Short mmCIF file of C-alpha atoms and ligand atoms in Angstrom, two decimals:
data_model
loop_
_atom_site.label_atom_id
_atom_site.label_comp_id
_atom_site.label_asym_id
_atom_site.label_seq_id
_atom_site.Cartn_x
_atom_site.Cartn_y
_atom_site.Cartn_z
CA MET A 1 0.18 0.17 -0.04
CA SER A 2 2.79 2.43 0.98
CA SER A 3 5.22 1.50 -1.78
CA SER A 4 4.07 4.33 -4.31
CA TYR A 5 4.90 7.28 -1.88
CA GLU A 6 8.87 7.24 -1.39
CA PHE A 7 8.82 8.91 1.62
CA LEU A 8 6.51 5.92 3.62
CA PRO A 9 8.09 3.24 5.51
CA VAL A 10 8.68 0.21 3.27
CA ASP A 11 6.43 -2.90 3.67
CA ASN A 12 9.07 -5.72 4.17
CA SER A 13 11.44 -4.40 6.64
CA THR A 14 13.94 -6.44 8.48
CA THR A 15 12.51 -8.26 11.42
CA PRO A 16 14.06 -7.11 14.99
CA PHE A 17 14.25 -9.40 17.88
CA TRP A 18 11.65 -7.35 19.91
CA ARG A 19 9.11 -8.01 17.12
CA LYS A 20 9.61 -11.53 16.61
CA ALA A 21 6.37 -12.42 18.58
CA PRO A 22 4.19 -9.42 17.92
CA ASN A 23 1.05 -8.91 20.03
CA PRO A 24 -1.82 -10.81 18.19
CA LEU A 25 -4.41 -8.33 19.28
CA LEU A 26 -2.65 -4.96 19.03
CA ASP A 27 0.10 -5.21 16.29
CA GLU A 28 -2.24 -4.78 13.42
CA LEU A 29 -5.35 -3.15 15.42
CA ARG A 30 -7.89 -1.67 13.46
CA THR A 31 -10.51 -0.24 16.08
CA THR A 32 -13.09 0.06 13.18
CA PRO A 33 -13.20 -1.64 9.92
CA ASP A 34 -13.47 1.87 8.29
CA LEU A 35 -11.67 5.33 9.09
CA PRO A 36 -13.76 7.45 11.24
CA GLU A 37 -14.71 10.58 8.95
CA GLU A 38 -13.76 13.27 11.89
CA SER A 39 -12.04 13.23 15.02
CA ASP A 40 -10.88 15.75 17.36
CA ILE A 41 -6.87 14.80 17.18
CA VAL A 42 -5.14 12.71 14.54
CA ILE A 43 -1.69 11.66 15.47
CA ILE A 44 0.31 10.25 12.63
CA GLY A 45 2.58 7.48 13.58
CA ALA A 46 2.14 4.58 16.51
CA GLY A 47 5.90 4.49 17.87
CA TYR A 48 6.84 5.94 21.46
CA THR A 49 5.87 9.44 20.45
CA GLY A 50 2.43 8.52 18.90
CA ILE A 51 1.29 6.26 21.63
CA ALA A 52 2.79 8.54 24.38
CA THR A 53 1.25 11.50 23.26
CA ALA A 54 -2.03 9.92 23.05
CA TYR A 55 -1.54 8.23 26.37
CA HIS A 56 -0.79 11.96 28.08
CA LEU A 57 -3.82 13.22 26.21
CA TRP A 58 -6.11 10.36 26.95
CA LYS A 59 -5.47 10.51 30.63
CA GLN A 60 -6.96 13.90 30.75
CA LEU A 61 -10.12 13.37 28.65
CA GLY A 62 -13.40 13.77 30.36
CA PRO A 63 -16.51 11.57 29.62
CA HIS A 64 -16.78 10.95 25.65
CA ASP A 65 -19.99 11.38 24.43
CA LYS A 66 -18.91 12.56 20.82
CA PRO A 67 -20.16 10.33 17.77
CA TYR A 68 -16.49 10.31 16.56
CA PRO A 69 -13.12 9.69 18.45
CA ALA A 70 -11.19 12.19 20.36
CA ILE A 71 -8.06 10.81 19.38
CA THR A 72 -7.33 8.79 16.09
CA ILE A 73 -3.95 7.28 15.46
CA LEU A 74 -2.72 6.36 12.12
CA GLU A 75 0.12 4.16 11.39
CA ALA A 76 1.50 3.11 8.08
CA ARG A 77 2.69 -0.13 9.06
CA GLN A 78 2.05 -2.11 12.30
CA ILE A 79 2.18 -0.93 15.87
CA CYS A 80 5.61 0.01 16.91
CA SER A 81 7.29 -1.22 13.71
CA GLY A 82 9.63 2.14 13.43
CA ALA A 83 12.50 2.93 15.11
CA THR A 84 11.11 2.19 18.52
CA GLY A 85 10.40 -1.48 17.64
CA ARG A 86 14.11 -1.70 16.23
CA ASN A 87 15.89 -0.10 18.79
CA GLY A 88 18.59 -0.79 21.77
CA GLY A 89 16.59 -1.01 24.40
CA HIS A 90 18.89 1.41 26.09
CA LEU A 91 17.41 4.15 28.45
CA ARG A 92 20.58 6.18 28.71
CA PRO A 93 20.30 9.81 30.02
CA ASP A 94 22.89 11.89 28.41
CA VAL A 95 24.76 13.37 31.20
CA TYR A 96 27.95 14.08 29.07
CA ASN A 97 28.06 13.18 25.43
CA ASN A 98 26.49 16.26 23.95
CA ILE A 99 26.26 18.28 27.10
CA PRO A 100 29.66 19.94 26.39
CA LEU A 101 28.40 20.96 23.06
CA TYR A 102 25.16 22.25 24.45
CA ILE A 103 27.37 24.26 27.21
CA GLU A 104 29.79 25.88 24.37
CA ARG A 105 26.60 26.72 22.27
CA HIS A 106 23.81 27.81 24.66
CA GLY A 107 25.52 28.24 28.02
CA VAL A 108 25.37 25.98 31.26
CA ASP A 109 21.95 26.65 32.05
CA ALA A 110 20.40 25.24 28.64
CA ALA A 111 22.70 22.46 29.04
CA ARG A 112 21.66 21.46 32.39
CA GLU A 113 18.19 21.67 31.44
CA ILE A 114 18.41 19.01 29.20
CA ALA A 115 20.78 16.75 31.33
CA GLU A 116 18.13 16.94 34.23
CA PHE A 117 15.20 16.67 31.73
CA GLU A 118 16.96 13.21 30.49
CA VAL A 119 17.54 12.05 33.75
CA SER A 120 14.32 12.60 34.99
CA HIS A 121 13.13 9.68 32.68
CA MET A 122 14.46 7.35 34.82
CA LYS A 123 12.02 7.92 37.72
CA ALA A 124 9.09 8.77 35.46
CA LEU A 125 9.11 5.45 33.68
CA LYS A 126 9.65 3.53 36.58
CA LYS A 127 6.69 5.29 38.28
CA LEU A 128 4.70 4.95 35.08
CA LEU A 129 5.56 1.16 34.62
CA ALA A 130 4.90 0.22 38.31
CA GLU A 131 1.73 2.43 38.05
CA GLU A 132 0.27 0.61 34.57
CA ASP A 133 1.75 -2.59 35.67
CA ILE A 134 3.48 -2.98 32.36
CA ASP A 135 5.78 -5.82 31.93
CA CYS A 136 8.80 -4.96 29.42
CA ASP A 137 11.69 -6.30 30.87
CA PHE A 138 12.34 -2.88 32.79
CA ASN A 139 15.53 -2.90 34.76
CA ILE A 140 18.15 -0.04 36.28
CA THR A 141 21.66 -0.47 35.97
CA ARG A 142 24.77 1.45 35.35
CA ASN A 143 25.57 2.00 31.84
CA LEU A 144 29.47 2.26 31.49
CA ASN A 145 31.05 3.87 28.83
CA VAL A 146 34.04 1.91 28.05
CA TYR A 147 37.30 3.38 26.60
CA THR A 148 39.85 1.13 24.67
CA ASN A 149 42.10 3.68 23.10
CA GLU A 150 44.05 6.36 24.41
CA GLU A 151 42.77 9.31 22.60
CA ASP A 152 38.99 8.73 23.47
CA ALA A 153 40.28 7.76 27.17
CA ARG A 154 41.90 11.22 27.36
CA LYS A 155 38.84 12.94 25.87
CA GLY A 156 36.31 11.21 28.10
CA LYS A 157 38.22 12.15 31.09
CA ALA A 158 38.72 15.71 30.25
CA VAL A 159 35.06 16.00 29.55
CA TYR A 160 34.25 14.40 33.12
CA ASP A 161 36.73 16.54 34.67
CA ALA A 162 35.04 19.69 33.27
CA LEU A 163 31.69 18.78 33.99
CA VAL A 164 32.98 18.20 37.79
CA ALA A 165 34.56 21.48 37.85
CA LEU A 166 31.35 23.32 37.09
CA GLY A 167 29.77 21.91 39.64
CA LEU A 168 26.49 20.32 38.11
CA GLY A 169 24.42 18.61 40.26
CA PHE A 170 23.40 15.76 37.94
CA VAL A 171 27.35 14.74 37.62
CA ASP A 172 27.19 13.27 40.95
CA ASP A 173 25.87 10.16 39.40
CA LEU A 174 29.24 9.80 37.20
CA HIS A 175 31.63 7.51 38.10
CA TYR A 176 35.13 7.80 36.94
CA THR A 177 37.21 4.52 36.97
CA SER A 178 40.86 4.71 35.75
CA GLN A 179 42.98 2.02 34.31
CA LYS A 180 43.97 0.16 37.18
CA ASN A 181 40.19 -1.36 37.46
CA ALA A 182 38.80 -0.49 34.21
CA GLU A 183 39.10 -4.06 32.70
CA GLY A 184 38.28 -5.48 36.01
CA VAL A 185 34.94 -3.36 36.53
CA SER A 186 33.82 -3.69 32.99
CA GLY A 187 35.17 -6.97 31.89
CA VAL A 188 36.14 -5.62 28.53
CA LYS A 189 39.59 -6.70 27.45
CA GLY A 190 42.03 -3.80 27.28
CA ALA A 191 39.93 -1.47 29.02
CA ILE A 192 41.81 1.84 30.00
CA SER A 193 39.14 3.61 31.80
CA CYS A 194 35.48 3.99 32.26
CA LEU A 195 32.73 6.35 33.00
CA SER A 196 29.34 5.21 34.66
CA TYR A 197 26.00 6.44 35.47
CA THR A 198 22.48 5.16 36.46
CA ALA A 199 20.81 3.84 32.87
CA GLY A 200 17.85 1.58 32.13
CA THR A 201 17.00 -1.27 30.02
CA LEU A 202 13.95 -2.52 28.52
CA TRP A 203 11.84 -4.10 25.77
CA PRO A 204 10.53 -1.18 24.05
CA TYR A 205 7.84 -3.06 21.59
CA LYS A 206 6.46 -4.55 25.14
CA PHE A 207 6.59 -1.26 26.77
CA ILE A 208 4.68 0.66 23.76
CA VAL A 209 1.90 -1.97 23.25
CA GLY A 210 1.48 -2.25 26.99
CA LEU A 211 0.70 1.39 27.04
CA LEU A 212 -1.47 1.35 24.17
CA SER A 213 -3.18 -1.68 25.69
CA LYS A 214 -4.33 0.66 28.72
CA MET A 215 -6.29 2.85 26.19
CA VAL A 216 -7.84 0.65 23.36
CA HIS A 217 -11.13 0.13 25.34
CA SER A 218 -11.73 3.83 25.43
CA LYS A 219 -14.29 4.88 22.96
CA ALA A 220 -12.31 8.08 22.92
CA ILE A 221 -9.47 6.29 21.03
CA ASN A 222 -9.23 4.85 17.26
CA VAL A 223 -6.29 3.34 16.05
CA GLN A 224 -5.85 2.35 12.38
CA ALA A 225 -2.68 0.22 11.52
CA HIS A 226 -1.62 -0.14 7.82
CA THR A 227 -2.87 3.47 7.19
CA PRO A 228 -0.11 5.72 5.68
CA VAL A 229 -0.90 9.59 5.62
CA THR A 230 -0.24 10.79 2.57
CA SER A 231 -0.72 14.44 2.94
CA VAL A 232 -2.50 17.07 5.47
CA ILE A 233 -4.47 19.71 3.77
CA PRO A 234 -5.46 22.83 5.89
CA GLN A 235 -9.19 23.68 5.38
CA GLY A 236 -10.46 26.62 7.42
CA SER A 237 -9.79 25.69 11.11
CA THR A 238 -9.66 21.93 10.37
CA HIS A 239 -7.49 19.56 8.51
CA LEU A 240 -8.19 17.06 5.98
CA VAL A 241 -5.76 14.07 6.67
CA LYS A 242 -5.71 11.90 3.50
CA THR A 243 -4.66 8.22 3.23
CA PRO A 244 -5.45 5.58 0.60
CA ARG A 245 -8.21 4.55 2.97
CA GLY A 246 -9.85 7.61 2.82
CA SER A 247 -9.63 10.95 4.59
CA ILE A 248 -10.54 12.22 8.51
CA ARG A 249 -11.24 15.73 9.11
CA ALA A 250 -9.36 16.87 12.39
CA SER A 251 -8.99 20.12 14.27
CA LYS A 252 -5.59 19.31 15.45
CA VAL A 253 -2.80 17.12 13.92
CA VAL A 254 0.46 15.69 15.36
CA TYR A 255 3.42 14.40 13.42
CA ALA A 256 4.89 11.49 15.19
CA SER A 257 6.19 10.34 12.16
CA ASN A 258 9.97 10.66 13.14
CA ALA A 259 12.62 9.60 10.57
CA TYR A 260 9.68 10.07 7.64
CA THR A 261 8.45 13.64 8.59
CA PHE A 262 10.16 15.43 5.68
CA GLY A 263 7.43 13.54 3.50
CA LEU A 264 4.77 15.39 5.09
CA LEU A 265 6.29 18.73 6.24
CA PRO A 266 9.03 19.05 3.75
CA GLU A 267 9.92 22.64 5.41
CA TYR A 268 11.85 19.90 8.06
CA SER A 269 13.79 18.30 5.25
CA ALA A 270 17.23 20.10 6.35
CA ASN A 271 16.04 19.81 9.94
CA ILE A 272 15.23 16.18 10.67
CA VAL A 273 17.12 13.90 8.23
CA PRO A 274 16.46 9.99 8.01
CA CYS A 275 19.54 8.06 9.09
CA ARG A 276 19.51 4.23 9.00
CA GLY A 277 21.54 2.48 11.95
CA ILE A 278 22.05 -1.36 12.68
CA CYS A 279 21.38 -3.40 15.76
CA CYS A 280 21.44 -7.13 16.55
CA HIS A 281 20.73 -9.86 19.25
CA ILE A 282 23.61 -12.09 20.34
CA ASP A 283 23.23 -15.45 22.29
CA VAL A 284 25.14 -18.24 23.20
CA PRO A 285 24.14 -22.03 21.96
CA GLU A 286 22.03 -24.27 24.04
CA GLY A 287 24.78 -25.80 26.86
CA LYS A 288 26.99 -22.97 26.32
CA GLU A 289 27.76 -20.50 29.03
CA ALA A 290 29.19 -16.94 29.41
CA PRO A 291 29.55 -14.45 32.17
CA PHE A 292 26.33 -12.42 32.91
CA LEU A 293 27.26 -8.83 32.06
CA PRO A 294 25.07 -6.93 34.72
CA TYR A 295 25.64 -3.16 33.52
CA SER A 296 24.57 -1.74 29.90
CA TYR A 297 27.64 -0.34 27.72
CA VAL A 298 28.80 2.06 25.37
CA ILE A 299 32.10 0.68 23.86
CA ARG A 300 34.36 2.69 21.87
CA SER A 301 36.81 0.36 20.18
CA GLY A 302 40.72 0.29 20.34
CA ASP A 303 40.88 1.07 16.73
CA GLY A 304 38.77 4.08 16.95
CA LYS A 305 36.56 2.24 14.64
CA GLY A 306 32.68 1.33 15.81
CA SER A 307 31.44 2.72 19.18
CA SER A 308 28.90 0.33 19.78
CA TYR A 309 25.76 0.43 22.47
CA MET A 310 25.15 -2.51 24.31
CA ILE A 311 22.41 -3.99 26.93
CA THR A 312 22.08 -7.47 28.73
CA ARG A 313 18.84 -8.97 28.46
CA PRO A 314 17.61 -10.72 31.71
CA ASP A 315 18.10 -14.11 29.91
CA GLY A 316 21.77 -12.99 29.53
CA SER A 317 21.63 -12.73 26.14
CA ILE A 318 22.83 -9.25 24.43
CA ILE A 319 21.57 -6.44 22.12
CA VAL A 320 24.14 -4.55 20.57
CA GLY A 321 24.30 -2.23 17.63
CA GLY A 322 26.31 1.11 16.34
CA ALA A 323 29.37 0.35 14.90
CA HIS A 324 28.77 3.80 12.80
CA SER A 325 32.24 4.67 12.00
CA THR A 326 32.58 1.48 10.08
CA PHE A 327 29.97 2.61 7.47
CA GLN A 328 29.90 6.27 7.76
CA GLU A 329 32.16 7.09 4.60
CA ARG A 330 29.53 5.17 2.74
CA ARG A 331 26.72 7.84 3.06
CA GLU A 332 24.34 6.35 0.33
CA GLN A 333 24.01 3.28 3.01
CA TRP A 334 22.52 5.51 5.79
CA TYR A 335 22.18 9.34 5.62
CA GLY A 336 18.68 10.28 3.95
CA VAL A 337 17.79 6.41 3.94
CA VAL A 338 14.29 5.57 5.09
CA ASP A 339 14.91 1.86 4.00
CA ASP A 340 15.04 -0.59 6.74
CA SER A 341 14.25 -3.90 4.63
CA THR A 342 18.19 -4.53 3.89
CA LEU A 343 21.02 -4.43 6.26
CA ILE A 344 24.03 -2.10 6.13
CA GLU A 345 26.67 -3.52 3.84
CA PRO A 346 30.12 -2.76 5.49
CA THR A 347 28.66 -3.73 8.86
CA LYS A 348 26.45 -6.68 8.35
CA ASP A 349 29.08 -8.98 9.86
CA TYR A 350 30.86 -6.42 12.29
CA TYR A 351 29.13 -8.28 15.17
CA HIS A 352 30.09 -11.70 14.36
CA GLY A 353 32.50 -12.75 17.20
CA PHE A 354 32.14 -9.48 18.75
CA MET A 355 31.43 -10.94 22.30
CA GLN A 356 34.65 -13.33 22.03
CA ARG A 357 36.93 -10.37 20.72
CA THR A 358 35.45 -7.64 23.50
CA PHE A 359 34.71 -9.44 26.54
CA LYS A 360 36.92 -11.49 29.11
CA GLY A 361 35.33 -14.89 29.66
CA TRP A 362 33.36 -15.14 26.51
CA GLU A 363 36.02 -16.60 24.30
CA ASP A 364 34.77 -19.97 24.12
CA SER A 365 30.88 -18.99 24.31
CA GLY A 366 30.01 -19.82 20.89
CA ALA A 367 27.79 -16.39 21.05
CA HIS A 368 26.48 -15.80 17.77
CA VAL A 369 24.31 -13.29 15.85
CA LYS A 370 20.86 -14.60 16.18
CA GLU A 371 18.86 -11.69 14.72
CA ILE A 372 19.95 -8.74 12.79
CA TRP A 373 18.19 -5.72 11.49
CA THR A 374 18.37 -2.09 10.34
CA GLY A 375 16.05 0.89 11.76
CA VAL A 376 15.85 4.26 10.50
CA MET A 377 16.63 7.09 13.14
CA ALA A 378 15.73 10.84 12.79
CA TYR A 379 18.81 13.02 13.18
CA SER A 380 18.29 16.61 14.05
CA PHE A 381 20.43 19.44 12.41
CA ASP A 382 21.55 20.72 15.59
CA SER A 383 21.25 17.42 17.54
CA ASN A 384 17.55 18.54 19.65
CA PRO A 385 14.32 17.25 18.94
CA HIS A 386 11.52 19.53 17.52
CA VAL A 387 8.79 19.99 19.70
CA GLY A 388 5.84 22.35 19.60
CA GLU A 389 3.48 24.04 17.14
CA VAL A 390 4.90 24.11 13.49
CA PRO A 391 5.58 27.53 12.55
CA GLY A 392 3.01 28.90 10.44
CA LYS A 393 0.76 25.97 10.82
CA PRO A 394 -1.68 26.50 13.56
CA GLY A 395 -3.43 23.43 14.77
CA GLN A 396 -0.44 21.39 13.55
CA PHE A 397 2.08 20.03 16.22
CA ILE A 398 5.23 18.20 15.80
CA CYS A 399 7.31 16.01 18.23
CA ALA A 400 10.28 14.48 16.16
CA GLY A 401 14.07 14.40 15.50
CA PHE A 402 15.54 12.63 18.71
CA THR A 403 18.66 11.91 17.03
CA GLY A 404 18.67 8.04 17.67
CA HIS A 405 18.37 9.11 21.47
CA GLY A 406 14.33 9.10 22.37
CA MET A 407 14.08 6.60 25.00
CA PRO A 408 15.01 9.37 27.71
CA VAL A 409 13.48 12.09 25.92
CA ILE A 410 9.96 11.24 24.52
CA PHE A 411 8.04 10.35 27.41
CA LEU A 412 8.20 13.78 29.02
CA ALA A 413 8.31 15.72 25.91
CA ALA A 414 4.79 14.07 24.68
CA LYS A 415 3.80 15.09 28.36
CA GLY A 416 4.57 18.41 27.46
CA LEU A 417 3.12 18.37 23.96
CA ALA A 418 -0.05 16.92 25.21
CA GLU A 419 -0.73 20.09 27.37
CA MET A 420 0.45 22.40 24.51
CA ILE A 421 -2.33 20.53 22.49
CA ARG A 422 -5.20 20.05 24.77
CA ASP A 423 -4.97 23.29 27.14
CA GLY A 424 -3.38 25.69 24.30
CA LYS A 425 -0.67 26.35 26.47
CA GLN A 426 2.54 27.87 24.88
CA PHE A 427 5.72 25.74 24.70
CA GLU A 428 7.48 27.99 27.42
CA GLU A 429 4.62 27.17 29.90
CA VAL A 430 5.20 22.96 29.77
CA HIS A 431 8.67 22.85 31.21
CA LEU A 432 10.49 21.30 28.28
CA PRO A 433 14.11 22.28 27.80
CA SER A 434 14.00 25.24 25.68
CA LEU A 435 16.51 24.26 23.11
CA TYR A 436 13.78 21.48 22.18
CA LYS A 437 11.05 24.39 20.63
CA THR A 438 10.50 24.17 17.24
CA THR A 439 11.00 27.40 15.56
CA ALA A 440 11.25 29.18 12.10
CA GLU A 441 14.93 30.38 13.29
CA ARG A 442 15.75 26.88 13.95
CA MET A 443 14.72 25.70 10.55
CA LYS A 444 16.06 28.41 8.58
CA LYS A 445 19.49 27.77 10.18
CA ALA A 446 19.43 24.41 9.04
CA GLU A 447 18.19 25.34 5.57
CA GLU A 448 21.26 27.92 5.28
CA GLY A 449 23.81 25.97 7.17
CA PRO A 450 26.30 23.34 6.41
CA GLU A 451 24.46 20.19 4.72
CA GLY A 452 23.96 17.95 7.77
CA GLY A 453 24.97 20.02 10.39
CA ASP A 454 25.72 18.33 13.76
CA ILE A 455 24.70 14.92 11.59
CA LEU A 456 27.89 14.89 9.32
CA GLU A 457 30.12 16.99 11.67
CA GLN A 458 29.57 14.11 14.88
CA SER A 459 29.39 11.11 12.35
CA LYS A 460 33.56 11.96 11.47
CA HIS A 461 34.37 11.03 15.16
C1 FAD B 501 18.85 0.71 15.54
C2 FAD B 501 18.16 1.70 16.25
C3 FAD B 501 18.85 1.81 17.61
C4 FAD B 501 18.39 2.64 18.25
N1 FAD B 501 18.74 2.63 19.85
C5 FAD B 501 18.62 3.34 20.95
C6 FAD B 501 18.72 3.37 22.36
O1 FAD B 501 19.19 2.24 22.35
N2 FAD B 501 18.05 4.27 23.19
C7 FAD B 501 17.71 5.24 22.58
O2 FAD B 501 17.24 6.43 23.33
N3 FAD B 501 17.23 5.39 21.33
C8 FAD B 501 17.57 4.64 20.56
N4 FAD B 501 17.45 4.67 19.04
C9 FAD B 501 16.54 5.79 18.90
C10 FAD B 501 14.83 5.71 19.30
O3 FAD B 501 14.56 4.36 18.76
C11 FAD B 501 14.00 6.52 18.46
O4 FAD B 501 14.37 7.71 19.33
C12 FAD B 501 12.45 6.50 19.04
O5 FAD B 501 12.16 5.06 18.60
C13 FAD B 501 11.63 7.55 18.13
O6 FAD B 501 10.33 7.23 18.49
P1 FAD B 501 9.11 7.92 17.46
O7 FAD B 501 7.87 7.15 18.03
O8 FAD B 501 9.37 9.25 17.32
O9 FAD B 501 9.59 7.15 16.11
P2 FAD B 501 9.19 5.68 15.41
O10 FAD B 501 9.39 4.57 16.42
O11 FAD B 501 9.78 5.61 14.14
O12 FAD B 501 7.84 5.83 14.88
C14 FAD B 501 7.07 6.63 13.97
C15 FAD B 501 6.07 5.95 13.32
O13 FAD B 501 5.63 6.60 12.20
C16 FAD B 501 5.15 5.73 11.37
N5 FAD B 501 4.95 6.69 10.22
C17 FAD B 501 5.90 7.57 9.49
N6 FAD B 501 5.46 8.15 8.44
C18 FAD B 501 3.87 8.03 8.35
C19 FAD B 501 2.91 8.24 7.58
N7 FAD B 501 3.06 9.20 6.73
N8 FAD B 501 1.62 7.91 8.00
C20 FAD B 501 1.51 7.15 8.99
N9 FAD B 501 2.28 6.65 10.08
C21 FAD B 501 3.87 7.05 9.50
C22 FAD B 501 6.15 4.73 11.48
O14 FAD B 501 5.79 3.70 10.49
C23 FAD B 501 6.45 4.80 12.49
O15 FAD B 501 5.86 3.63 13.40
C24 FAD B 501 17.44 3.57 18.04
C25 FAD B 501 16.93 3.80 16.92
C26 FAD B 501 17.27 2.64 16.08
C27 FAD B 501 16.82 2.58 14.69
#
């Protein structure tokens, strides 16, 4: 259905581990056989952003007595089949990666705001999952950033020292381990140093489908899988949301379409660029054993190639992805690519033997790649997501551009967005990091700036 529109998700995507046993009731949900003719709000996309936005809106809905749904969610493929269903399962607040860049560009307060916002997701998700009783293998652990080459280790330590010197509160959770103990603590061969902090791991598909399951019995919500939106046409104070299955009239429209947003909102083409990534699931064969790794990781390899993010599942198996520098020079493989039906050529074999060559005690484990897949991230020109009302388009809202890092950002960004949509609040009233606001200035900067901005600049490192 979606193949004649090049900006839409492809129909034959690779299958991630997380989606091997999709929820039989919800994965292809169509609340009604036909689309409703009207809805107060249409949300485009049923990933983390779309479902979290619907959840926050739904939580505050009063009794619903209208003949049409308050919220309709339109999803091009199956529920949670985009980046959320194909990610690394890593809830890793940024307490030092991009923070120095934000300090340099926008000052300490703006950078602190972002770090604290991301850190607050740890508690917010813990509370949400307990309150809603969602089982998604949520675990709280320490994320170890492990350096195995001198240059990266030196830079990592310099950033740590600079943040400590600034006395930023969130840095209290950051712990530096020097060479003496780095290998012993991390289990990574040749580790020169590591930095650790509190992080989480979860099964993203089960999280999102669990959240959706809380709302589906409400008459106020209509969900339509396999329903790609092909255009949104403003008509007076409403919008006509067009799909190959018919159109819906809506007062408000939310673009939760992540990497695919450029197809419906071409004005974001330079701001939010689809960038393909690769991820896999590694396990040991029956009868073999390997040490359980209780942490999550970002491992920078000794040759300066292939930084990988990695989590351990409760069953001891591994989800690992990244290795960007192994394919960054092959731009046709990742930059501007929305096709997640094929693997990334230079990297498809990178994770064979990864555990054996990286971790002590895994040499004879027989660990092997069981599933490998690609997914499309939405990289933002200036690294920050775009949240709020689309400039010049009243009633149209965007929440996209998470730069491969949405897990510690989206839940509360969607909460702020829901307040703007429902209560008519201004961006400044909803307590989001100021740098997230989508503005005409940010869009202009990307259009006029160097192609790719932070995306291509950071991919060199
Ligand atoms: C390989 C990979 C690994 C990652 N690892 C991590 C990680 O470990 N930690 C982390 O924090 N982040 C990670 N990310 C990023 C994270 O997954 C994203 O930031 C997050 O999932 C974005 O959620 P979303 O709902 O905005 O987008 P998506 O999950 O992509 O949802 C958008 C949805 O919109 C639908 N859609 C698009 N266009 C249309 C249309 N026209 N009509 C109808 N529907 C449409 C899509 O089909 C899709 O389902 C990773 C991403 C990838 C690809």
